[in-house]
mmCIF file of C-alpha atoms in Angstrom:
data_model
loop_
_atom_site.group_PDB
_atom_site.id
_atom_site.type_symbol
_atom_site.label_atom_id
_atom_site.label_comp_id
_atom_site.label_asym_id
_atom_site.label_seq_id
_atom_site.Cartn_x
_atom_site.Cartn_y
_atom_site.Cartn_z
ATOM 1 C CA MET A 1 63.204 -29.001 34.612
ATOM 2 C CA THR A 2 65.904 -27.221 36.604
ATOM 3 C CA ASP A 3 65.904 -23.455 37.100
ATOM 4 C CA VAL A 4 69.416 -22.039 36.691
ATOM 5 C CA THR A 5 70.219 -18.762 38.452
ATOM 6 C CA SER A 6 73.279 -17.031 39.868
ATOM 7 C CA ARG A 7 72.625 -18.954 43.096
ATOM 8 C CA ASN A 8 73.311 -22.378 41.611
ATOM 9 C CA PHE A 9 75.071 -21.705 38.292
ATOM 10 C CA GLU A 10 78.606 -22.518 39.480
ATOM 11 C CA ARG A 11 77.359 -25.845 40.810
ATOM 12 C CA LEU A 12 75.262 -26.688 37.734
ATOM 13 C CA ALA A 13 77.613 -25.444 34.996
ATOM 14 C CA PRO A 14 79.738 -28.653 34.870
ATOM 15 C CA GLU A 15 76.537 -30.722 34.757
ATOM 16 C CA ILE A 16 75.136 -28.653 31.870
ATOM 17 C CA GLU A 17 78.408 -28.859 29.946
ATOM 18 C CA ALA A 18 78.620 -32.632 30.420
ATOM 19 C CA ALA A 19 74.997 -33.033 29.317
ATOM 20 C CA ILE A 20 75.784 -31.109 26.118
ATOM 21 C CA GLU A 21 78.902 -33.159 25.407
ATOM 22 C CA ASN A 22 77.030 -36.450 25.833
ATOM 23 C CA ALA A 23 73.885 -35.413 23.954
ATOM 24 C CA ALA A 24 72.800 -36.643 20.539
ATOM 25 C CA PHE A 25 71.145 -33.271 19.950
ATOM 26 C CA VAL A 26 70.106 -30.175 21.888
ATOM 27 C CA ALA A 27 66.854 -28.193 21.775
ATOM 28 C CA ILE A 28 66.709 -24.496 22.642
ATOM 29 C CA ASP A 29 64.074 -21.821 23.072
ATOM 30 C CA THR A 30 64.432 -18.239 24.258
ATOM 31 C CA GLU A 31 62.436 -15.412 25.758
ATOM 32 C CA PHE A 32 63.578 -11.874 24.994
ATOM 33 C CA THR A 33 62.699 -8.297 25.871
ATOM 34 C CA GLY A 34 61.401 -7.330 22.423
ATOM 35 C CA LEU A 35 60.805 -8.461 18.843
ATOM 36 C CA VAL A 36 60.867 -5.453 16.514
ATOM 37 C CA TYR A 37 62.800 -2.285 17.361
ATOM 38 C CA ASP A 38 61.542 -0.220 14.417
ATOM 39 C CA PRO A 39 58.132 -0.748 12.736
ATOM 40 C CA ASP A 40 59.888 -0.368 9.374
ATOM 41 C CA ALA A 41 61.933 -3.442 10.283
ATOM 42 C CA THR A 42 58.902 -5.713 10.632
ATOM 43 C CA PRO A 43 59.603 -8.953 8.695
ATOM 44 C CA SER A 44 57.674 -9.489 5.462
ATOM 45 C CA LEU A 45 56.958 -12.586 3.383
ATOM 46 C CA PHE A 46 58.539 -10.758 0.453
ATOM 47 C CA ASP A 47 61.903 -10.164 2.162
ATOM 48 C CA SER A 48 65.020 -11.496 0.513
ATOM 49 C CA ILE A 49 67.489 -13.282 2.797
ATOM 50 C CA GLU A 50 69.640 -10.152 2.999
ATOM 51 C CA ASP A 51 66.627 -7.920 3.689
ATOM 52 C CA ARG A 52 65.321 -10.207 6.419
ATOM 53 C CA TYR A 53 68.767 -10.419 8.003
ATOM 54 C CA ALA A 54 69.159 -6.625 7.964
ATOM 55 C CA LYS A 55 65.816 -6.238 9.750
ATOM 56 C CA LEU A 56 66.620 -8.884 12.328
ATOM 57 C CA ARG A 57 70.067 -7.418 12.916
ATOM 58 C CA GLN A 58 68.530 -4.071 13.829
ATOM 59 C CA SER A 59 66.298 -5.668 16.458
ATOM 60 C CA VAL A 60 68.986 -7.998 17.785
ATOM 61 C CA ALA A 61 71.197 -5.034 18.660
ATOM 62 C CA SER A 62 68.444 -3.578 20.864
ATOM 63 C CA PHE A 63 67.007 -6.474 22.889
ATOM 64 C CA TYR A 64 68.432 -9.302 24.953
ATOM 65 C CA VAL A 65 67.603 -12.908 25.832
ATOM 66 C CA CYS A 66 66.330 -12.870 29.413
ATOM 67 C CA GLN A 67 65.592 -16.598 29.590
ATOM 68 C CA LEU A 68 67.105 -19.540 27.732
ATOM 69 C CA GLY A 69 65.498 -22.946 27.700
ATOM 70 C CA LEU A 70 68.045 -25.664 26.953
ATOM 71 C CA CYS A 71 67.218 -29.362 26.764
ATOM 72 C CA THR A 72 69.738 -32.086 25.954
ATOM 73 C CA PHE A 73 68.675 -35.448 24.513
ATOM 74 C CA THR A 74 70.956 -38.413 25.178
ATOM 75 C CA TYR A 75 70.253 -41.722 23.475
ATOM 76 C CA VAL A 76 70.052 -44.810 25.720
ATOM 77 C CA PRO A 77 70.529 -47.781 23.344
ATOM 78 C CA GLU A 78 69.712 -50.440 25.966
ATOM 79 C CA GLU A 79 66.222 -48.986 26.353
ATOM 80 C CA ASN A 80 65.845 -47.503 22.860
ATOM 81 C CA LEU A 81 64.907 -44.079 24.212
ATOM 82 C CA TYR A 82 66.243 -40.575 24.628
ATOM 83 C CA LYS A 83 66.845 -39.192 28.101
ATOM 84 C CA ALA A 84 66.014 -35.485 28.318
ATOM 85 C CA GLN A 85 67.665 -33.028 30.699
ATOM 86 C CA ALA A 86 65.988 -29.608 30.692
ATOM 87 C CA TYR A 87 67.389 -26.364 32.095
ATOM 88 C CA ASN A 88 65.596 -23.045 32.430
ATOM 89 C CA VAL A 89 68.326 -20.379 32.536
ATOM 90 C CA TYR A 90 67.589 -16.856 33.749
ATOM 91 C CA LEU A 91 70.026 -14.328 32.250
ATOM 92 C CA CYS A 92 70.817 -10.744 33.197
ATOM 93 C CA PRO A 93 73.692 -8.508 32.026
ATOM 94 C CA ARG A 94 75.833 -6.929 34.745
ATOM 95 C CA SER A 95 78.103 -3.897 34.861
ATOM 96 C CA PHE A 96 81.882 -4.119 35.276
ATOM 97 C CA GLY A 97 83.476 -0.743 35.903
ATOM 98 C CA LYS A 98 83.065 1.185 32.655
ATOM 99 C CA VAL A 99 81.299 -1.769 31.030
ATOM 100 C CA ASP A 100 77.605 -0.961 31.420
ATOM 101 C CA PRO A 101 75.369 -2.921 28.975
ATOM 102 C CA GLN A 102 72.157 -1.341 27.720
ATOM 103 C CA PHE A 103 69.020 -2.949 26.322
ATOM 104 C CA CYS A 104 65.498 -1.980 25.293
ATOM 105 C CA VAL A 105 62.125 -3.429 26.201
ATOM 106 C CA GLN A 106 59.003 -3.633 24.059
ATOM 107 C CA ALA A 107 55.639 -3.305 25.812
ATOM 108 C CA SER A 108 53.969 -6.167 23.934
ATOM 109 C CA SER A 109 56.822 -8.544 24.760
ATOM 110 C CA ILE A 110 56.743 -7.632 28.451
ATOM 111 C CA GLU A 111 52.960 -8.111 28.467
ATOM 112 C CA PHE A 112 53.415 -11.559 26.932
ATOM 113 C CA LEU A 113 55.993 -12.488 29.575
ATOM 114 C CA CYS A 114 53.670 -11.250 32.342
ATOM 115 C CA GLN A 115 50.778 -13.311 30.980
ATOM 116 C CA SER A 116 53.077 -16.347 30.824
ATOM 117 C CA GLY A 117 54.053 -16.012 34.486
ATOM 118 C CA PHE A 118 57.624 -14.877 33.857
ATOM 119 C CA ASP A 119 59.483 -14.152 37.122
ATOM 120 C CA PHE A 120 61.064 -10.725 36.581
ATOM 121 C CA ASN A 121 62.462 -10.597 40.126
ATOM 122 C CA LYS A 122 64.294 -13.867 39.578
ATOM 123 C CA CYS A 123 65.586 -12.582 36.244
ATOM 124 C CA PHE A 124 66.997 -9.268 37.474
ATOM 125 C CA TYR A 125 68.066 -10.284 40.982
ATOM 126 C CA GLU A 126 69.258 -13.821 40.280
ATOM 127 C CA GLY A 127 69.916 -13.884 36.529
ATOM 128 C CA VAL A 128 73.181 -15.520 35.487
ATOM 129 C CA PRO A 129 75.619 -12.868 34.220
ATOM 130 C CA TYR A 130 77.384 -13.130 30.877
ATOM 131 C CA ALA A 131 79.819 -11.177 28.723
ATOM 132 C CA ASP A 132 80.591 -11.177 25.018
ATOM 133 C CA TRP A 133 84.218 -11.170 23.863
ATOM 134 C CA ALA A 134 84.638 -7.394 23.940
ATOM 135 C CA CYS A 135 82.959 -7.021 27.329
ATOM 136 C CA GLN A 136 85.142 -9.774 28.750
ATOM 137 C CA ARG A 137 88.317 -7.992 27.657
ATOM 138 C CA ALA A 138 87.072 -4.709 29.131
ATOM 139 C CA ALA A 139 86.033 -6.431 32.356
ATOM 140 C CA GLU A 140 89.431 -8.090 32.697
ATOM 141 C CA LEU A 141 91.083 -4.693 32.335
ATOM 142 C CA TYR A 142 88.757 -3.390 35.030
ATOM 143 C CA VAL A 143 89.839 -6.121 37.446
ATOM 144 C CA MET A 144 93.555 -6.244 36.628
ATOM 145 C CA ASN A 145 94.484 -2.701 35.588
ATOM 146 C CA GLU A 146 92.270 -0.838 38.040
ATOM 147 C CA ARG A 147 93.899 -2.744 40.927
ATOM 148 C CA TYR A 148 90.622 -4.182 42.034
ATOM 149 C CA PHE A 149 92.039 -5.787 45.183
ATOM 150 C CA GLU A 150 93.452 -2.441 46.337
ATOM 151 C CA MET A 151 90.197 -0.480 46.106
ATOM 152 C CA PRO A 152 89.442 1.187 49.479
ATOM 153 C CA GLY A 153 85.790 0.224 49.427
ATOM 154 C CA LEU A 154 86.686 -3.455 49.112
ATOM 155 C CA SER A 155 88.582 -3.614 52.403
ATOM 156 C CA LYS A 156 85.513 -2.191 54.155
ATOM 157 C CA VAL A 157 83.419 -4.971 52.631
ATOM 158 C CA TYR A 158 85.835 -7.615 53.968
ATOM 159 C CA ASP A 159 85.839 -5.986 57.414
ATOM 160 C CA SER A 160 82.041 -5.939 57.566
ATOM 161 C CA VAL A 161 81.821 -9.645 56.730
ATOM 162 C CA ARG A 162 84.535 -10.592 59.235
ATOM 163 C CA HIS A 163 82.829 -8.563 61.965
ATOM 164 C CA TRP A 164 79.520 -10.252 61.201
ATOM 165 C CA LEU A 165 81.081 -13.719 61.385
ATOM 166 C CA ASN A 166 83.395 -13.177 64.348
ATOM 167 C CA ASN A 167 80.856 -11.423 66.550
ATOM 168 C CA ASN A 168 77.726 -13.211 65.389
ATOM 169 C CA ASP A 169 76.331 -9.803 64.531
ATOM 170 C CA ARG A 170 73.697 -11.223 62.219
ATOM 171 C CA SER A 171 70.645 -9.301 61.095
ATOM 172 C CA LYS A 172 67.526 -11.431 61.208
ATOM 173 C CA SER A 173 65.585 -11.477 57.984
ATOM 174 C CA PRO A 174 61.799 -12.134 58.045
ATOM 175 C CA ASP A 175 62.367 -15.821 57.296
ATOM 176 C CA GLY A 176 64.726 -16.204 60.265
ATOM 177 C CA GLU A 177 67.941 -16.639 58.288
ATOM 178 C CA ASN A 178 71.280 -15.515 59.696
ATOM 179 C CA SER A 179 72.112 -12.894 57.117
ATOM 180 C CA LEU A 180 74.005 -9.699 56.425
ATOM 181 C CA THR A 181 73.161 -7.142 53.736
ATOM 182 C CA LEU A 182 75.987 -5.070 52.240
ATOM 183 C CA THR A 183 75.608 -1.877 50.239
ATOM 184 C CA LEU A 184 78.462 -1.750 47.717
ATOM 185 C CA PRO A 185 80.261 1.424 46.620
ATOM 186 C CA GLU A 186 79.377 2.427 43.057
ATOM 187 C CA ASP A 187 82.884 1.656 41.748
ATOM 188 C CA LEU A 188 82.648 -2.021 42.726
ATOM 189 C CA SER A 189 81.068 -4.601 40.417
ATOM 190 C CA ALA A 190 78.540 -6.795 42.210
ATOM 191 C CA VAL A 191 79.429 -9.831 40.064
ATOM 192 C CA VAL A 192 83.154 -9.562 40.823
ATOM 193 C CA VAL A 193 82.581 -8.935 44.536
ATOM 194 C CA MET A 194 80.240 -11.940 44.724
ATOM 195 C CA ALA A 195 82.896 -14.187 43.167
ATOM 196 C CA ASP A 196 85.488 -12.713 45.524
ATOM 197 C CA LEU A 197 83.432 -13.256 48.682
ATOM 198 C CA LYS A 198 82.546 -16.840 47.741
ATOM 199 C CA THR A 199 86.230 -17.845 47.871
ATOM 200 C CA ARG A 200 87.249 -15.674 50.837
ATOM 201 C CA PHE A 201 84.286 -16.875 52.889
ATOM 202 C CA PRO A 202 83.478 -20.383 51.558
ATOM 203 C CA GLY A 203 80.124 -21.752 52.607
ATOM 204 C CA VAL A 204 78.497 -18.339 52.919
ATOM 205 C CA LEU A 205 75.705 -17.894 50.373
ATOM 206 C CA VAL A 206 76.034 -14.639 48.407
ATOM 207 C CA GLU A 207 73.281 -13.185 46.228
ATOM 208 C CA LEU A 208 71.858 -9.896 44.999
ATOM 209 C CA SER A 209 68.974 -8.476 47.016
ATOM 210 C CA ARG A 210 66.902 -5.312 47.109
ATOM 211 C CA GLY A 211 69.321 -3.670 49.548
ATOM 212 C CA GLY A 212 72.583 -4.779 47.938
ATOM 213 C CA LEU A 213 74.478 -8.034 48.461
ATOM 214 C CA LYS A 214 72.874 -10.477 50.862
ATOM 215 C CA LEU A 215 75.117 -12.952 52.685
ATOM 216 C CA THR A 216 73.513 -15.906 54.447
ATOM 217 C CA LEU A 217 75.233 -18.268 56.877
ATOM 218 C CA PRO A 218 73.780 -21.804 56.682
ATOM 219 C CA GLU A 219 73.061 -23.479 60.022
ATOM 220 C CA ASN A 220 75.568 -26.270 59.384
ATOM 221 C CA ILE A 221 78.497 -23.905 58.699
ATOM 222 C CA GLU A 222 80.685 -22.679 61.562
ATOM 223 C CA PRO A 223 82.244 -19.190 61.242
ATOM 224 C CA GLN A 224 85.611 -20.514 62.452
ATOM 225 C CA ARG A 225 85.709 -22.999 59.601
ATOM 226 C CA ILE A 226 85.029 -20.233 57.092
ATOM 227 C CA ALA A 227 87.935 -18.139 58.359
ATOM 228 C CA ALA A 228 90.309 -21.098 58.186
ATOM 229 C CA GLN A 229 89.406 -22.164 54.639
ATOM 230 C CA GLY A 230 89.058 -18.749 52.992
ATOM 231 C CA ARG A 231 91.455 -17.468 50.322
ATOM 232 C CA PRO A 232 91.601 -14.728 47.669
ATOM 233 C CA PRO A 233 90.091 -15.655 44.284
ATOM 234 C CA THR A 234 92.347 -16.525 41.381
ATOM 235 C CA GLU A 235 92.286 -14.605 38.104
ATOM 236 C CA SER A 236 90.711 -17.670 36.492
ATOM 237 C CA GLU A 237 87.860 -17.682 39.020
ATOM 238 C CA LEU A 238 87.174 -13.984 38.510
ATOM 239 C CA ARG A 239 87.288 -14.440 34.739
ATOM 240 C CA SER A 240 84.833 -17.349 34.963
ATOM 241 C CA ALA A 241 82.456 -15.196 37.019
ATOM 242 C CA MET A 242 82.573 -12.417 34.417
ATOM 243 C CA VAL A 243 82.081 -14.786 31.465
ATOM 244 C CA GLY A 244 79.119 -16.419 33.204
ATOM 245 C CA PHE A 245 76.785 -18.475 31.029
ATOM 246 C CA ARG A 246 78.856 -17.897 27.906
ATOM 247 C CA ARG A 247 81.053 -20.801 28.984
ATOM 248 C CA CYS A 248 78.110 -23.183 28.446
ATOM 249 C CA PHE A 249 77.220 -21.547 25.128
ATOM 250 C CA GLU A 250 80.794 -22.039 23.922
ATOM 251 C CA VAL A 251 80.663 -25.714 24.874
ATOM 252 C CA LEU A 252 77.460 -26.063 22.841
ATOM 253 C CA ALA A 253 78.940 -24.244 19.844
ATOM 254 C CA ALA A 254 82.205 -26.208 19.904
ATOM 255 C CA SER A 255 80.439 -29.559 20.306
ATOM 256 C CA GLY A 256 78.960 -29.408 16.805
ATOM 257 C CA LYS A 257 75.826 -31.141 18.118
ATOM 258 C CA PRO A 258 72.622 -30.499 16.138
ATOM 259 C CA VAL A 259 70.567 -27.703 17.679
ATOM 260 C CA VAL A 260 66.806 -28.085 17.320
ATOM 261 C CA GLY A 261 64.304 -25.253 17.632
ATOM 262 C CA HIS A 262 61.161 -23.785 16.136
ATOM 263 C CA ASN A 263 61.588 -20.798 13.826
ATOM 264 C CA MET A 264 64.803 -20.033 15.670
ATOM 265 C CA LEU A 265 66.853 -17.793 13.376
ATOM 266 C CA LEU A 266 66.120 -14.816 15.634
ATOM 267 C CA ASP A 267 67.041 -16.908 18.690
ATOM 268 C CA LEU A 268 70.411 -17.839 17.175
ATOM 269 C CA LEU A 269 71.177 -14.280 16.128
ATOM 270 C CA LEU A 270 70.336 -12.962 19.590
ATOM 271 C CA LEU A 271 72.518 -15.581 21.260
ATOM 272 C CA TYR A 272 75.439 -14.900 18.923
ATOM 273 C CA HIS A 273 75.156 -11.153 19.515
ATOM 274 C CA GLN A 274 74.790 -11.652 23.265
ATOM 275 C CA PHE A 275 77.575 -14.166 23.853
ATOM 276 C CA CYS A 276 80.032 -13.517 21.014
ATOM 277 C CA GLU A 277 80.093 -10.173 19.203
ATOM 278 C CA PRO A 278 77.871 -7.697 17.301
ATOM 279 C CA LEU A 279 76.428 -9.154 14.121
ATOM 280 C CA PRO A 280 78.228 -8.295 10.851
ATOM 281 C CA LYS A 281 76.449 -6.123 8.311
ATOM 282 C CA SER A 282 75.838 -8.851 5.730
ATOM 283 C CA TYR A 283 74.378 -12.341 6.027
ATOM 284 C CA ALA A 284 77.262 -13.771 3.968
ATOM 285 C CA LYS A 285 79.793 -12.426 6.469
ATOM 286 C CA LEU A 286 77.723 -13.831 9.311
ATOM 287 C CA LYS A 287 77.821 -17.347 7.838
ATOM 288 C CA ALA A 288 81.549 -17.145 7.149
ATOM 289 C CA GLY A 289 82.333 -15.685 10.550
ATOM 290 C CA THR A 290 80.282 -18.091 12.615
ATOM 291 C CA GLU A 291 81.720 -21.130 10.870
ATOM 292 C CA LEU A 292 85.211 -19.932 11.788
ATOM 293 C CA ARG A 293 84.498 -18.659 15.307
ATOM 294 C CA VAL A 294 81.517 -20.774 16.399
ATOM 295 C CA PRO A 295 81.501 -23.991 14.336
ATOM 296 C CA GLY A 296 78.058 -25.410 13.712
ATOM 297 C CA CYS A 297 76.186 -22.361 14.998
ATOM 298 C CA LEU A 298 74.105 -22.010 11.821
ATOM 299 C CA ARG A 299 74.187 -25.619 10.697
ATOM 300 C CA HIS A 300 70.855 -27.227 9.873
ATOM 301 C CA GLN A 301 70.204 -30.953 10.195
ATOM 302 C CA ALA A 302 67.095 -32.506 8.723
ATOM 303 C CA HIS A 303 67.251 -35.934 10.362
ATOM 304 C CA VAL A 304 68.591 -37.090 13.708
ATOM 305 C CA SER A 305 69.287 -40.732 14.497
ATOM 306 C CA PRO A 306 70.527 -42.214 17.797
ATOM 307 C CA ALA A 307 73.965 -43.002 16.366
ATOM 308 C CA SER A 308 74.322 -40.012 14.048
ATOM 309 C CA ALA A 309 77.157 -38.494 16.039
ATOM 310 C CA THR A 310 79.184 -41.552 17.061
ATOM 311 C CA GLY A 311 77.799 -44.705 15.441
ATOM 312 C CA THR A 312 78.954 -46.684 12.401
ATOM 313 C CA GLY A 313 77.042 -46.930 9.137
ATOM 314 C CA SER A 314 75.364 -50.148 10.233
ATOM 315 C CA ASP A 315 74.524 -48.536 13.584
ATOM 316 C CA ARG A 316 72.837 -45.672 11.787
ATOM 317 C CA GLN A 317 70.850 -48.067 9.580
ATOM 318 C CA ARG A 318 69.644 -50.020 12.609
ATOM 319 C CA SER A 319 68.780 -46.872 14.522
ATOM 320 C CA ALA A 320 66.859 -45.515 11.546
ATOM 321 C CA ARG A 321 64.590 -48.554 11.744
ATOM 322 C CA ALA A 322 64.136 -48.169 15.501
ATOM 323 C CA SER A 323 61.298 -46.136 16.943
ATOM 324 C CA ALA A 324 62.980 -44.269 19.768
ATOM 325 C CA ARG A 325 61.051 -42.939 22.745
ATOM 326 C CA VAL A 326 61.854 -39.813 24.753
ATOM 327 C CA THR A 327 61.840 -39.702 28.558
ATOM 328 C CA ASP A 328 62.831 -37.134 31.163
#
């Protein structure tokens, strides 16, 4: 299993997307910051579909998915087995100018995560950012209309990094790394600045730390090479940084691949709310809307065969008789 954080997401994102595209089916599981926002919204065996949806919708609007487990299963016909690729994705919302997401936590859920060994530091410091459709539009306005590249505080950030590189003025962290810690002005988004610095100073590792942004210079990277290869980020690169993990979710939704999970209606609703838009008031509108905007999001499949997505009828008959194994 591969842990996915803001440190390695840009490198792993194409791999995750390709794994989804080539998969026969995908399994998901989530961890979130709470289950029931209001005791009156506790699910009951006597709920109608509409009643259950209304209760879940209330909770979905309050909590967020802090960890997504995603496992793709690709059929290997020569060996009659499925190859599994598992990813453990830490997620954390980030602020962009006036965009400042809020979420609640429920004590029992946090206790469960603690007992399960959940790494809260990795979640909040290294969680992959994301934005739903509305937040993306607002974040783009923040970058483009607020003249992000002309902000006074940004030039000071560039100057500090250049001084560190040119003069080898590197603070020594306890582990002996050559690093620099930057404290950002409040009007600068950490996610956008991180994406900016990664293109202006290629090879320098940039991550969130307790003191601000931590930049680390690997031993095999020369400062002169960084200065020669650096460039400003494109709008597309900044947009990709703001969208974050939603790009992988959209690949999964558009692929139409069967999604397998245990009792996962709440998981799907949370993911739709988190990566797309607030849930509609009625379950009927949800079904209609997701089929138009996110095809296959609420599609159920009872049986999965190795050739179900691409094979012919005879292929499917043969595969139905085969006893496939799963390997990682």
